[in-house]
Tab-separated table of C-alpha atoms in Angstrom:
chain	number	residue	atom	x	y	z
A	1	MET	CA	0.000	0.000	0.000
A	2	ALA	CA	1.453	3.432	-1.035
A	3	ILE	CA	1.800	6.315	1.430
A	4	ASP	CA	0.542	9.549	-0.296
A	5	PHE	CA	1.734	12.941	1.047
A	6	GLY	CA	-0.075	14.822	-1.705
A	7	ASN	CA	1.297	17.693	-3.733
A	8	THR	CA	2.181	20.037	-0.850
A	9	ASP	CA	3.078	23.652	-1.890
A	10	TYR	CA	5.930	24.235	0.531
A	11	LYS	CA	6.726	27.741	-0.796
A	12	SER	CA	3.204	29.007	-0.084
A	13	LEU	CA	3.227	27.295	3.287
A	14	ILE	CA	6.522	28.963	4.238
A	15	ALA	CA	5.263	32.363	3.033
A	16	ASN	CA	2.108	32.000	5.136
A	17	LEU	CA	4.081	30.997	8.216
A	18	VAL	CA	6.444	33.990	7.824
A	19	ALA	CA	3.483	36.337	7.272
A	20	ALA	CA	1.790	35.030	10.414
A	21	GLU	CA	4.982	35.530	12.419
A	22	ARG	CA	5.406	39.021	10.955
A	23	SER	CA	1.858	39.956	11.889
A	24	SER	CA	2.348	38.652	15.416
A	25	ARG	CA	5.646	40.431	16.023
A	26	SER	CA	5.030	43.662	14.032
A	27	SER	CA	1.425	44.475	14.886
A	28	ILE	CA	2.309	46.642	17.881
A	29	VAL	CA	5.093	48.404	15.973
A	30	VAL	CA	2.829	49.097	12.991
A	31	SER	CA	-0.001	50.305	15.224
A	32	LYS	CA	2.281	52.697	17.098
A	33	ALA	CA	3.820	53.957	13.844
A	34	GLU	CA	0.383	54.717	12.417
A	35	THR	CA	-0.607	56.531	15.617
A	36	TYR	CA	2.591	58.583	15.735
A	37	GLY	CA	2.377	59.399	12.026
A	38	SER	CA	-1.196	60.622	12.412
A	39	LYS	CA	-0.148	62.770	15.374
A	40	VAL	CA	2.706	64.300	13.370
A	41	ASP	CA	0.304	65.236	10.563
A	42	ALA	CA	-2.299	66.573	12.997
A	43	LEU	CA	0.286	68.699	14.817
A	44	ALA	CA	1.429	70.137	11.478
A	45	ALA	CA	-2.178	71.082	10.705
A	46	ILE	CA	-2.592	72.656	14.157
A	47	LYS	CA	0.621	74.620	13.622
A	48	THR	CA	-0.743	76.043	10.359
A	49	THR	CA	-4.001	77.063	12.033
A	50	VAL	CA	-2.133	78.635	14.956
A	51	SER	CA	-0.103	80.647	12.443
A	52	SER	CA	-3.339	81.810	10.819
A	53	LEU	CA	-4.619	82.974	14.202
A	54	GLY	CA	-1.347	84.822	14.791
A	55	ALA	CA	-1.655	86.511	11.401
A	56	ALA	CA	-5.236	87.552	12.178
A	57	ALA	CA	-4.116	88.942	15.539
A	58	GLY	CA	-1.271	90.725	13.763
A	59	LYS	CA	-3.852	92.722	11.803
A	60	LEU	CA	-4.999	94.217	15.107
A	61	ASP	CA	-1.777	94.633	17.100
A	62	SER	CA	-0.759	98.022	15.701
A	63	SER	CA	-2.509	101.364	15.971
A	64	LEU	CA	-1.845	101.791	12.237
A	65	ASP	CA	-4.258	98.921	11.574
A	66	PHE	CA	-7.042	101.074	12.985
A	67	LYS	CA	-6.074	104.356	11.343
A	68	LYS	CA	-7.990	103.780	8.157
A	69	PHE	CA	-10.435	106.293	6.793
A	70	ASN	CA	-13.164	106.582	4.210
A	71	VAL	CA	-12.993	109.699	2.044
A	72	THR	CA	-16.114	110.716	0.138
A	73	THR	CA	-16.481	113.749	-2.138
A	74	SER	CA	-19.654	115.441	-3.327
A	75	THR	CA	-18.357	115.750	-6.897
A	76	ASP	CA	-15.616	113.745	-8.582
A	77	GLY	CA	-12.968	115.106	-10.915
A	78	TYR	CA	-12.026	118.360	-9.173
A	79	ALA	CA	-9.933	117.320	-6.175
A	80	ASN	CA	-8.444	113.998	-5.180
A	81	VAL	CA	-8.355	113.682	-1.389
A	82	ILE	CA	-6.432	110.901	0.358
A	83	SER	CA	-6.154	110.247	4.090
A	84	THR	CA	-2.758	108.976	5.208
A	85	GLY	CA	-4.112	107.589	8.483
A	86	SER	CA	-3.299	110.293	11.030
A	87	ALA	CA	-6.091	112.717	10.142
A	88	PRO	CA	-9.025	113.258	12.487
A	89	PRO	CA	-12.518	112.674	11.084
A	90	SER	CA	-13.563	115.936	9.470
A	91	SER	CA	-15.768	117.687	6.918
A	92	LEU	CA	-14.010	119.925	4.413
A	93	ASP	CA	-15.138	122.481	1.870
A	94	ILE	CA	-12.493	122.568	-0.853
A	95	GLU	CA	-12.414	125.175	-3.590
A	96	VAL	CA	-9.905	124.630	-6.378
A	97	VAL	CA	-9.011	128.224	-7.257
A	98	ALA	CA	-6.393	127.330	-9.848
A	99	VAL	CA	-4.660	124.237	-11.137
A	100	GLY	CA	-0.959	124.902	-11.546
A	101	LYS	CA	0.509	124.638	-15.028
A	102	PRO	CA	4.028	123.828	-16.226
A	103	TYR	CA	6.215	126.035	-18.401
A	104	ARG	CA	5.927	125.254	-22.130
A	105	GLY	CA	7.770	126.815	-25.055
A	106	LEU	CA	8.752	126.184	-28.667
A	107	SER	CA	12.046	127.020	-30.353
A	108	SER	CA	12.445	127.141	-34.152
A	109	PHE	CA	15.448	125.489	-35.766
A	110	ASP	CA	16.594	125.445	-39.365
A	111	LEU	CA	18.128	121.963	-39.621
A	112	GLY	CA	16.163	118.713	-39.840
A	113	GLY	CA	15.830	116.758	-36.644
A	114	SER	CA	18.132	114.004	-37.866
A	115	ALA	CA	20.637	116.237	-39.682
A	116	SER	CA	24.279	116.223	-38.624
A	117	THR	CA	24.988	119.069	-36.209
A	118	SER	CA	27.680	120.242	-33.853
A	119	GLY	CA	27.919	122.709	-30.998
A	120	THR	CA	27.054	123.061	-27.321
A	121	PHE	CA	23.769	123.587	-25.526
A	122	SER	CA	22.785	125.003	-22.134
A	123	LEU	CA	19.398	125.230	-20.401
A	124	THR	CA	18.530	126.818	-17.036
A	125	VAL	CA	15.449	126.289	-14.858
A	126	GLY	CA	14.430	128.636	-12.030
A	127	THR	CA	16.185	131.641	-10.565
A	128	GLY	CA	18.277	132.464	-7.535
A	129	ALA	CA	18.807	129.664	-5.048
A	130	SER	CA	16.553	127.305	-7.005
A	131	GLU	CA	18.387	127.797	-10.318
A	132	GLN	CA	19.585	124.626	-12.059
A	133	THR	CA	21.501	124.365	-15.325
A	134	ILE	CA	22.283	121.494	-17.668
A	135	ALA	CA	24.988	121.711	-20.339
A	136	ILE	CA	25.367	119.340	-23.292
A	137	ALA	CA	28.381	119.072	-25.603
A	138	GLY	CA	28.878	116.711	-28.521
A	139	ALA	CA	25.274	116.157	-29.634
A	140	THR	CA	25.213	114.910	-33.230
A	141	SER	CA	21.656	115.995	-34.042
A	142	LEU	CA	18.742	117.881	-32.565
A	143	GLN	CA	17.106	114.556	-31.680
A	144	ASP	CA	20.319	113.392	-30.051
A	145	LEU	CA	20.399	116.637	-28.063
A	146	ALA	CA	16.834	116.107	-26.808
A	147	SER	CA	17.579	112.492	-25.898
A	148	GLN	CA	20.713	113.439	-23.951
A	149	VAL	CA	18.876	116.121	-21.961
A	150	ASN	CA	15.928	113.831	-21.178
A	151	ALA	CA	18.178	110.977	-20.028
A	152	SER	CA	20.689	113.060	-18.073
A	153	VAL	CA	20.939	112.641	-14.302
A	154	ASP	CA	21.488	116.406	-14.223
A	155	ASN	CA	18.144	117.110	-15.900
A	156	PRO	CA	16.705	120.073	-13.955
A	157	GLY	CA	13.111	119.035	-14.552
A	158	VAL	CA	12.393	119.465	-18.255
A	159	ARG	CA	11.247	117.269	-21.090
A	160	LEU	CA	12.422	118.018	-24.678
A	161	THR	CA	10.632	116.838	-27.820
A	162	VAL	CA	11.676	117.405	-31.447
A	163	ILE	CA	8.805	118.325	-33.788
A	164	ASN	CA	9.461	118.271	-37.556
A	165	ASP	CA	7.105	120.329	-39.738
A	166	ALA	CA	6.115	119.764	-43.366
A	167	ALA	CA	8.598	122.372	-44.611
A	168	GLY	CA	11.513	120.341	-43.270
A	169	SER	CA	12.441	122.602	-40.345
A	170	SER	CA	12.550	121.321	-36.794
A	171	LYS	CA	11.209	122.782	-33.587
A	172	LEU	CA	12.298	121.935	-30.079
A	173	TYR	CA	9.352	121.691	-27.684
A	174	VAL	CA	10.349	122.324	-24.060
A	175	GLU	CA	8.092	121.497	-21.102
A	176	SER	CA	8.770	121.599	-17.371
A	177	THR	CA	7.946	118.383	-15.549
A	178	GLU	CA	6.635	120.356	-12.559
A	179	ILE	CA	4.250	123.302	-12.379
A	180	GLY	CA	4.854	126.894	-11.341
A	181	THR	CA	7.142	129.765	-12.149
A	182	VAL	CA	9.869	128.328	-9.909
A	183	ASN	CA	10.161	125.456	-12.381
A	184	ALA	CA	10.001	127.595	-15.543
A	185	VAL	CA	12.811	127.666	-18.106
A	186	THR	CA	14.638	130.948	-17.545
A	187	GLY	CA	17.459	130.573	-20.032
A	188	MET	CA	18.489	128.544	-23.052
A	189	SER	CA	21.438	129.033	-25.356
A	190	GLY	CA	23.565	127.204	-27.886
A	191	THR	CA	26.682	127.506	-29.964
A	192	GLY	CA	27.539	126.294	-33.450
A	193	ASP	CA	24.580	124.649	-35.164
A	194	PHE	CA	22.582	125.030	-31.928
A	195	GLY	CA	23.020	128.807	-31.879
A	196	ASP	CA	19.403	129.441	-32.952
A	197	LEU	CA	17.978	127.634	-29.929
A	198	GLY	CA	18.205	130.641	-27.635
A	199	ALA	CA	14.721	132.053	-28.195
A	200	LEU	CA	11.675	130.186	-26.877
A	201	ASP	CA	8.226	131.155	-28.075
A	202	THR	CA	5.502	130.686	-25.421
A	203	THR	CA	2.719	132.108	-27.586
A	204	GLY	CA	-0.382	129.913	-27.438
A	205	PHE	CA	0.696	128.144	-24.276
A	206	ASP	CA	-0.679	128.783	-20.795
A	207	ALA	CA	1.910	130.551	-18.691
A	208	ALA	CA	3.583	128.625	-15.902
A	209	SER	CA	1.459	129.127	-12.803
A	210	SER	CA	1.075	128.014	-9.211
A	211	ALA	CA	-1.713	125.885	-7.762
A	212	SER	CA	-4.166	127.465	-5.348
A	213	ILE	CA	-6.964	126.005	-3.244
A	214	LYS	CA	-9.202	127.116	-0.400
A	215	VAL	CA	-9.905	124.741	2.458
A	216	ASN	CA	-12.827	125.865	4.592
A	217	GLY	CA	-12.169	129.405	3.347
A	218	VAL	CA	-8.395	129.425	3.954
A	219	THR	CA	-6.300	130.062	0.823
A	220	ILE	CA	-3.288	127.810	0.291
A	221	THR	CA	-0.818	128.170	-2.582
A	222	ASN	CA	1.727	125.713	-3.933
A	223	ASP	CA	4.361	127.074	-6.323
A	224	ALA	CA	5.779	123.703	-7.329
A	225	SER	CA	3.036	121.075	-7.391
A	226	ASN	CA	-0.705	120.504	-7.634
A	227	THR	CA	-0.457	118.274	-4.582
A	228	PHE	CA	-0.983	119.773	-1.119
A	229	ASP	CA	0.294	117.383	1.545
A	230	SER	CA	0.718	119.762	4.470
A	231	ALA	CA	-2.452	121.852	4.341
A	232	ILE	CA	-4.129	119.493	6.807
A	233	SER	CA	-2.173	116.968	8.851
A	234	GLY	CA	-2.802	113.463	7.583
A	235	ILE	CA	-4.624	114.541	4.419
A	236	THR	CA	-3.250	114.960	0.903
A	237	ILE	CA	-5.197	117.081	-1.586
A	238	GLU	CA	-4.481	117.010	-5.310
A	239	ALA	CA	-5.987	119.841	-7.384
A	240	LEU	CA	-7.399	118.403	-10.622
A	241	LYS	CA	-9.750	121.027	-12.057
A	242	ALA	CA	-10.845	124.530	-11.040
A	243	THR	CA	-14.204	124.814	-9.285
A	244	THR	CA	-15.375	128.014	-10.986
A	245	GLY	CA	-19.040	127.860	-10.043
A	246	VAL	CA	-19.943	128.591	-13.667
A	247	ALA	CA	-22.678	126.597	-15.444
A	248	ASP	CA	-22.572	122.981	-14.196
A	249	ILE	CA	-19.202	123.362	-12.514
A	250	PRO	CA	-19.450	123.455	-8.702
A	251	ALA	CA	-18.063	126.387	-6.727
A	252	SER	CA	-16.472	123.948	-4.286
A	253	VAL	CA	-16.357	120.282	-3.348
A	254	GLN	CA	-17.517	118.897	-0.019
A	255	VAL	CA	-15.277	116.191	1.388
A	256	ASP	CA	-16.108	113.960	4.335
A	257	VAL	CA	-13.298	112.082	6.113
A	258	SER	CA	-14.613	109.373	8.432
A	259	ARG	CA	-13.109	106.406	10.233
A	260	ASP	CA	-13.325	103.163	8.286
A	261	LYS	CA	-15.089	101.143	10.965
A	262	GLU	CA	-15.961	98.460	8.428
A	263	SER	CA	-12.299	97.508	7.993
A	264	VAL	CA	-11.872	97.273	11.779
A	265	THR	CA	-14.967	95.088	12.063
A	266	ALA	CA	-13.692	92.899	9.217
A	267	ALA	CA	-10.324	92.465	10.967
A	268	VAL	CA	-11.990	91.540	14.275
A	269	SER	CA	-14.314	89.115	12.449
A	270	ALA	CA	-11.291	87.469	10.805
A	271	PHE	CA	-9.670	87.080	14.236
A	272	VAL	CA	-12.825	85.472	15.676
A	273	LEU	CA	-13.036	83.092	12.704
A	274	ALA	CA	-9.367	82.072	13.039
A	275	TYR	CA	-9.847	81.516	16.796
A	276	ASN	CA	-12.878	79.288	16.220
A	277	GLU	CA	-11.122	77.271	13.512
A	278	LEU	CA	-8.279	76.526	15.912
A	279	ARG	CA	-10.656	75.612	18.750
A	280	SER	CA	-12.529	73.291	16.383
A	281	GLU	CA	-9.333	71.475	15.347
A	282	ILE	CA	-8.240	71.141	18.968
A	283	ARG	CA	-11.663	69.888	20.062
A	284	GLU	CA	-11.677	67.240	17.342
A	285	GLY	CA	-8.103	66.171	18.057
A	286	LEU	CA	-8.650	65.779	21.826
A	287	SER	CA	-12.073	64.151	21.533
A	288	TYR	CA	-13.051	60.779	22.993
A	289	ASP	CA	-16.309	58.949	22.239
A	290	VAL	CA	-17.358	56.860	25.231
A	291	ASP	CA	-19.916	54.866	23.246
A	292	THR	CA	-17.544	53.830	20.470
A	293	GLN	CA	-14.430	54.082	22.661
A	294	SER	CA	-12.687	55.903	19.822
A	295	ALA	CA	-10.247	58.756	20.476
A	296	GLY	CA	-9.209	61.752	18.427
A	297	THR	CA	-5.795	61.845	16.797
A	298	LEU	CA	-4.351	64.129	19.488
A	299	TYR	CA	-6.116	62.579	22.463
A	300	GLY	CA	-3.864	62.830	25.514
A	301	GLU	CA	-1.403	65.300	23.949
A	302	SER	CA	-0.421	67.605	26.815
A	303	ARG	CA	0.822	70.396	24.525
A	304	ILE	CA	-2.551	70.608	22.825
A	305	LYS	CA	-4.378	70.581	26.153
A	306	GLN	CA	-2.108	73.410	27.267
A	307	LEU	CA	-2.886	75.344	24.076
A	308	GLU	CA	-6.626	74.868	24.630
A	309	ARG	CA	-6.401	76.204	28.194
A	310	GLU	CA	-4.291	79.146	27.057
A	311	LEU	CA	-6.778	80.127	24.352
A	312	THR	CA	-9.561	80.347	26.923
A	313	ALA	CA	-7.442	82.136	29.524
A	314	LEU	CA	-6.172	84.808	27.130
A	315	MET	CA	-9.691	85.726	26.034
A	316	SER	CA	-10.683	86.085	29.686
A	317	ASN	CA	-7.890	88.551	30.524
A	318	THR	CA	-8.391	92.281	30.971
A	319	PHE	CA	-6.739	94.748	28.624
A	320	GLY	CA	-6.764	98.423	27.757
A	321	LEU	CA	-6.592	101.531	29.895
A	322	THR	CA	-6.831	101.130	33.652
A	323	GLY	CA	-10.229	102.426	34.688
A	324	GLY	CA	-11.288	102.792	31.061
A	325	ASP	CA	-14.692	102.008	29.613
A	326	PHE	CA	-13.396	99.013	27.665
A	327	THR	CA	-11.177	96.466	29.406
A	328	SER	CA	-12.630	93.109	28.355
A	329	ALA	CA	-13.457	91.432	25.070
A	330	THR	CA	-17.119	91.060	26.023
A	331	GLN	CA	-17.445	94.853	26.194
A	332	LEU	CA	-16.487	94.933	22.516
A	333	GLY	CA	-19.049	92.296	21.571
A	334	ILE	CA	-16.675	89.304	21.634
A	335	SER	CA	-17.973	86.508	23.859
A	336	PHE	CA	-18.070	82.713	24.246
A	337	ASP	CA	-21.002	80.558	23.246
A	338	LYS	CA	-21.916	77.304	25.014
A	339	ALA	CA	-19.581	75.304	22.781
A	340	GLY	CA	-16.597	77.470	23.675
A	341	ASN	CA	-16.497	79.271	20.337
A	342	LEU	CA	-16.305	83.037	20.007
A	343	THR	CA	-19.191	85.113	18.724
A	344	LEU	CA	-19.032	88.726	17.568
A	345	ASP	CA	-21.806	91.246	18.132
A	346	THR	CA	-20.948	93.736	15.372
A	347	ASP	CA	-23.470	96.290	16.649
A	348	LYS	CA	-21.796	96.284	20.061
A	349	LEU	CA	-18.347	96.654	18.478
A	350	ASP	CA	-19.599	99.490	16.270
A	351	SER	CA	-21.044	101.249	19.317
A	352	ALA	CA	-17.739	100.884	21.188
A	353	LEU	CA	-15.846	102.394	18.245
A	354	ASP	CA	-18.229	105.351	18.264
A	355	THR	CA	-18.001	105.768	22.044
A	356	ASP	CA	-14.215	105.880	22.375
A	357	PHE	CA	-12.256	104.819	19.328
A	358	ASN	CA	-8.872	105.334	21.010
A	359	GLU	CA	-9.770	103.090	23.950
A	360	VAL	CA	-10.731	100.297	21.578
A	361	VAL	CA	-7.386	100.740	19.810
A	362	ALA	CA	-5.567	100.601	23.166
A	363	MET	CA	-7.359	97.407	24.140
A	364	PHE	CA	-6.374	95.617	20.941
A	365	ALA	CA	-3.016	97.175	20.042
A	366	GLY	CA	-1.551	97.755	23.494
A	367	ALA	CA	1.821	99.520	23.512
A	368	SER	CA	1.653	100.624	19.878
A	369	SER	CA	-1.477	102.647	20.637
A	370	GLY	CA	0.724	105.196	22.416
A	371	GLN	CA	-1.676	105.410	25.350
A	372	GLY	CA	0.490	103.899	28.069
A	373	VAL	CA	-0.887	100.360	27.749
A	374	THR	CA	1.710	97.585	28.038
A	375	GLU	CA	0.000	94.954	25.905
A	376	GLY	CA	-3.288	94.452	24.147
A	377	LEU	CA	-5.480	91.493	23.280
A	378	ALA	CA	-3.978	91.187	19.814
A	379	ASP	CA	-0.450	91.390	21.255
A	380	VAL	CA	-0.879	88.422	23.585
A	381	PHE	CA	-2.453	86.261	20.884
A	382	ALA	CA	0.273	87.130	18.401
A	383	ASP	CA	2.897	86.222	21.039
A	384	MET	CA	1.105	82.972	21.892
A	385	ALA	CA	0.884	81.997	18.232
A	386	ASP	CA	4.584	82.683	17.815
A	387	ARG	CA	5.528	80.452	20.760
A	388	TYR	CA	3.571	77.538	19.375
A	389	SER	CA	4.156	77.899	15.633
A	390	GLN	CA	7.701	79.221	15.323
A	391	PHE	CA	10.545	77.000	14.150
A	392	ASN	CA	11.503	74.697	17.047
A	393	GLY	CA	8.569	76.115	19.026
A	394	TYR	CA	6.186	74.187	21.282
A	395	LEU	CA	4.528	72.237	18.461
A	396	ASP	CA	7.744	71.595	16.559
A	397	SER	CA	9.407	70.178	19.674
A	398	ARG	CA	6.571	67.680	20.126
A	399	ARG	CA	6.609	66.758	16.429
A	400	THR	CA	10.376	66.226	16.647
A	401	ALA	CA	9.914	63.849	19.591
A	402	LEU	CA	7.295	61.879	17.655
A	403	LEU	CA	9.505	61.720	14.575
A	404	ASP	CA	12.331	60.394	16.761
A	405	SER	CA	9.944	57.730	18.071
A	406	LEU	CA	9.034	56.837	14.493
A	407	ASP	CA	12.728	56.413	13.705
A	408	GLN	CA	13.083	54.094	16.706
A	409	LEU	CA	10.052	52.085	15.584
A	410	GLN	CA	11.539	51.789	12.113
A	411	SER	CA	14.780	50.506	13.620
A	412	LYS	CA	12.802	47.958	15.621
A	413	GLN	CA	10.915	46.909	12.494
A	414	ASP	CA	14.221	46.552	10.646
A	415	ARG	CA	15.443	44.175	13.376
A	416	ILE	CA	12.214	42.178	13.156
A	417	ASP	CA	12.567	41.964	9.366
A	418	LEU	CA	16.127	40.695	9.785
A	419	GLN	CA	14.995	38.076	12.304
A	420	LEU	CA	12.187	37.008	9.980
A	421	LEU	CA	14.713	36.441	7.207
A	422	GLY	CA	16.516	34.029	9.542
A	423	TYR	CA	13.231	32.396	10.486
A	424	GLU	CA	12.366	31.971	6.812
A	425	ALA	CA	15.789	30.416	6.122
A	426	VAL	CA	15.234	27.873	8.931
A	427	LEU	CA	11.803	26.992	7.530
A	428	VAL	CA	13.214	26.534	4.047
A	429	LYS	CA	15.892	24.210	5.438
A	430	GLN	CA	13.391	22.240	7.492
A	431	PHE	CA	10.914	21.837	4.660
A	432	ALA	CA	13.700	20.877	2.273
A	433	ALA	CA	14.633	18.084	4.692
A	434	LEU	CA	10.978	17.130	4.997
A	435	GLU	CA	10.630	17.053	1.235
A	436	ALA	CA	13.686	14.790	0.973
A	437	LEU	CA	12.261	12.528	3.666
A	438	GLN	CA	8.937	12.458	1.848
A	439	SER	CA	10.685	11.415	-1.352
A	440	GLN	CA	12.535	8.648	0.509
A	441	ILE	CA	9.349	7.400	2.133
A	442	GLU	CA	7.546	7.412	-1.186
A	443	GLY	CA	10.398	5.330	-2.677
A	444	THR	CA	10.237	2.837	0.186
A	445	SER	CA	6.475	2.674	-0.154
A	446	SER	CA	6.720	1.862	-3.832
A	447	PHE	CA	9.254	-0.915	-3.111
A	448	LEU	CA	7.065	-2.484	-0.460
A	449	ASP	CA	4.054	-2.295	-2.737
A	450	SER	CA	5.921	-4.147	-5.441
A	451	GLN	CA	7.055	-6.822	-2.967
A	452	PHE	CA	3.591	-7.358	-1.589
A	453	ASN	CA	2.108	-7.520	-5.046
A	454	GLY	CA	4.733	-10.046	-6.094
A	455	THR	CA	3.906	-12.290	-3.154
A	456	ASP	CA	0.288	-12.306	-4.098
């Protein structure tokens, strides 16, 4: 009778045995690696959100962030009014008496603009202490002369253009780049082929003139520019067109400069949103479901618990001027809901801005408000965000520790893999011996069968 071992697939059997051993020995390592990897990713996400909160706080930690104004004019096109941020809210009546004009003149010349020429050229702008002169030697044509003057670092504030007429003669058009008589061309001369450039004809051009405006009845003149940047502190006025009061032209323009409370409200809203996004991420990361016994990715992380406590504590602090009307966030309309998120009452914030704008600035911006306050709400949140999100900060240090643990787990897995290679080699050797034994047994079985059959 033959002994039948069947067609055993030893390779598959060995592979299954090694896989079972790997699963048994590596399961804890793999589980820990997955947990640590998830924590590393979650901490990176928290770091990004903390940075966003810091950036939102940064929009409120300087008094300059609050010094924004809306400027509205009754009629466009006559005066451009810009607030630089230090102006008080005000109403202005602006009359543009005159828009300043630059000097303009035309000089005739006999040679064509591209003809070969030689000689020297000199041009002077202004008089007395403000006089400036440019001299050119070696120009090869009238066009070359104009190009050299226009490109020169010594250009006193003029622009030269060559105009060629149908008769073949050329004219040199000269224009000051700034308005007023102080910037007018007061002298021009040439030698050689440029000798005829001395006379400038201003016929048909408006004479160089100064700009003049009236602000609430006060006359202000500018001899050099149409821009008035010192008439009112923090406000720049550019004269565009005279308000003559004739026909449909207004006699003056009414300008209202008011604080841009909308931009402040938008910045505070952005801060509240960034705060809530961070609280939401933290809440999800630290969560634990008793029913399903499932934990959030960051469950048990002490750094994140510390961050959560700090977020609540900072919002509960007092800020601003000692004895002032506004010293807490709730007085500005920022409060907690039942879930621990922030809510913003924009009407309450708007009312606070109307009541005492400077106190609100002091409460947010702290020291930069210039009101003797050491730190404001935005300051402490910006500092907190920096501690947690900066390079090698609180979150980075924890991520580094987890990454080190991952490296250690990888080293442990490498050792297990090496041991499994040895285990596999032993199995291969054992099954090879078994296979040889099986072959021997099968041979013996066949021999016995033949003997028994022969006896029969």
